[in-house]
Amino acid sequence: MTMQTLFTRAASLALLVFMCAFGAAHAEIHIDRYATSLNDVTVKDRGDLLAIALPPSELKEERLDTGAQVFTCTNFQGVYKDLDLSIHLTHTPYVNPKGTANIDPMSQSQLEESVTRFNKEHPLVGGMESLRNERLTVDKHLAARITQRFTAEKQQTIYDTLLVRADRGEWLIEVVYKADSPILNEAIETMFSSVQIGRASLFRRL
């Protein structure tokens, strides 16, 4: 084996090591600009507080006839400006004709009742299919993650919902987006994993 051959192989090996190291470095410093563009937001309603990381946007409040309080993200900004995206945060106080004595936010059976009620209000009909229906704990509170896909005219829309049972009511975090938007996957997981539940004053400031 000549010196030139040894030199060529050594050079090739050095180049291979450099390419591997360079590739690994790129993998380590990968940054998702959608996930890193989220802002911390806190909303409160009748004794319950929800903290979550959301895309930069305006937050519109509305009290429904049902008694639910809805916070809707509108006018998305930055990298989210032109995306087909919808986000709603809904707080519904517990309703019990006998008062709240029988309400237990940590009751697994009552969580199942909440999920059953949600599924009745969002039936799988006309192109809807279930992708996920799992139980989990969010900030020490019982929760459920429910994901549905709607298909119409070859277009698919994802309805991703996190239901969390707080002390005085239920929070629904609903994110709706096009199924062909994989760029949002990491950001949506970041939103849901950022959720924190707390208590707030029962009285509004004047």
XYZ file of C-alpha atoms in Angstrom:
206
model
C 0.000 0.000 0.000
C 1.539 3.299 -1.114
C 1.806 6.447 0.955
C -0.613 8.148 -1.466
C -3.232 5.447 -0.834
C -2.812 5.766 2.929
C -3.138 9.521 2.659
C -6.290 9.243 0.527
C -7.963 6.839 2.954
C -6.987 8.972 5.932
C -8.395 12.045 4.241
C -11.624 10.213 3.389
C -11.972 8.992 6.990
C -11.384 12.503 8.322
C -14.018 13.864 5.926
C -16.512 11.186 7.027
C -15.937 11.985 10.707
C -16.387 15.690 9.986
C -19.635 15.106 8.092
C -21.033 12.945 10.908
C -20.087 15.515 13.517
C -21.490 18.335 11.395
C -24.748 16.457 10.874
C -25.064 15.690 14.577
C -24.453 19.307 15.427
C -27.233 20.334 13.063
C -29.610 17.836 14.708
C -28.808 19.182 18.144
C -29.384 22.850 17.308
C -32.638 22.328 15.363
C -35.090 25.035 16.442
C -38.797 24.983 15.663
C -39.713 28.615 15.044
C -43.390 27.930 15.596
C -42.849 26.361 19.026
C -40.396 29.064 20.099
C -42.746 31.884 19.006
C -45.373 31.044 21.638
C -46.187 33.527 24.401
C -47.315 32.807 27.957
C -50.975 33.726 28.465
C -53.145 33.571 31.609
C -56.946 33.646 31.608
C -59.287 33.566 34.603
C -62.965 32.820 35.107
C -65.040 32.395 38.272
C -62.407 30.961 40.537
C -60.345 29.019 38.007
C -57.134 30.067 36.256
C -55.531 28.686 33.104
C -51.955 29.444 32.053
C -50.852 28.321 28.593
C -48.338 29.145 25.860
C -50.157 30.475 22.771
C -49.253 31.996 19.408
C -49.056 35.815 19.427
C -52.612 37.027 18.842
C -55.499 39.048 20.227
C -57.715 37.375 22.824
C -61.462 37.899 22.502
C -63.787 37.085 25.440
C -67.424 36.007 25.203
C -69.931 34.721 27.771
C -72.315 32.235 26.151
C -75.979 31.766 27.089
C -74.998 28.368 28.511
C -72.828 30.130 31.096
C -69.548 29.080 29.498
C -66.802 31.672 29.143
C -64.934 31.490 25.823
C -61.543 33.032 25.065
C -60.810 33.026 21.320
C -57.463 33.733 19.690
C -57.898 36.090 16.730
C -55.602 38.037 14.400
C -52.601 35.729 14.671
C -49.266 37.475 14.243
C -45.679 36.613 13.326
C -45.081 33.172 11.808
C -48.712 32.246 12.543
C -50.209 35.136 10.585
C -51.199 33.281 7.412
C -51.918 29.843 8.880
C -55.363 28.244 8.859
C -55.575 27.923 12.638
C -58.259 28.336 15.306
C -57.810 28.259 19.096
C -60.545 28.442 21.752
C -60.222 28.286 25.537
C -63.569 27.525 27.185
C -64.325 27.478 30.897
C -67.607 25.916 32.032
C -68.429 26.025 35.777
C -69.713 22.805 37.275
C -73.505 22.635 37.333
C -75.277 20.500 39.927
C -78.916 21.013 41.056
C -77.874 19.982 44.571
C -74.986 22.405 44.682
C -71.315 21.530 44.308
C -71.099 19.115 47.245
C -71.062 16.082 44.936
C -68.524 17.554 42.520
C -65.096 15.962 42.799
C -62.547 17.228 40.225
C -60.365 14.196 41.004
C -63.123 11.662 40.391
C -62.275 9.368 37.486
C -65.953 8.521 36.966
C -66.870 12.209 36.742
C -64.087 12.698 34.199
C -65.639 9.898 32.132
C -69.002 11.672 32.386
C -67.348 14.832 31.048
C -65.790 12.920 28.155
C -69.111 11.245 27.363
C -70.831 14.628 27.330
C -68.124 16.041 25.053
C -68.464 13.133 22.615
C -72.240 13.593 22.488
C -71.735 17.263 21.631
C -69.097 16.342 19.021
C -70.407 13.122 17.411
C -68.363 11.194 14.865
C -70.655 11.677 11.889
C -70.301 12.847 8.322
C -66.607 12.280 7.730
C -65.468 12.549 11.363
C -63.148 9.914 12.829
C -61.404 9.519 16.175
C -57.603 9.649 16.241
C -57.090 9.795 19.994
C -59.158 9.488 23.175
C -56.792 9.133 26.105
C -56.737 9.969 29.811
C -53.881 11.817 31.455
C -52.958 14.186 34.273
C -52.262 17.859 33.607
C -50.642 19.830 36.421
C -52.035 17.298 38.933
C -55.561 17.593 37.480
C -57.493 14.852 35.694
C -57.690 15.416 31.961
C -58.496 13.850 28.605
C -56.955 14.402 25.180
C -59.461 13.954 22.362
C -58.377 14.269 18.734
C -60.742 14.003 15.779
C -60.234 14.291 12.022
C -62.819 15.618 9.602
C -62.543 14.821 5.897
C -64.470 16.726 3.231
C -63.670 17.177 -0.460
C -60.235 15.559 -0.010
C -59.296 18.082 2.678
C -58.718 17.024 6.272
C -59.134 19.149 9.386
C -57.847 18.182 12.823
C -59.833 19.008 15.975
C -57.466 18.584 18.922
C -58.965 19.091 22.386
C -57.578 18.961 25.902
C -60.258 18.681 28.601
C -59.066 19.500 32.135
C -61.134 19.293 35.311
C -60.249 22.254 37.543
C -61.552 23.085 41.035
C -64.678 25.015 40.006
C -65.217 24.028 36.400
C -63.848 22.410 33.269
C -61.386 23.905 30.822
C -61.508 22.964 27.148
C -58.464 23.899 25.080
C -59.478 23.408 21.446
C -57.050 23.728 18.533
C -58.324 23.349 14.970
C -55.937 23.175 12.008
C -55.447 21.570 8.611
C -54.082 18.015 8.655
C -51.529 18.930 5.982
C -49.812 21.403 8.337
C -47.118 19.219 9.963
C -45.188 22.370 10.847
C -47.675 22.909 13.685
C -47.249 19.510 15.337
C -44.432 20.490 17.696
C -46.033 23.834 18.507
C -49.362 22.230 19.419
C -47.662 19.695 21.670
C -45.805 22.578 23.316
C -49.102 24.414 23.896
C -50.744 21.430 25.561
C -47.692 20.516 27.647
C -47.448 24.104 28.930
C -50.919 24.080 30.536
C -51.065 24.971 34.219
C -54.228 25.102 36.320
C -54.735 27.305 39.365
C -57.234 29.252 41.426
C -58.360 32.829 40.886
C -60.575 35.340 42.620
C -64.316 34.782 42.276
C -64.811 38.504 41.817
C -64.001 40.602 38.786
C -62.089 43.847 39.192
C -64.136 46.908 38.331
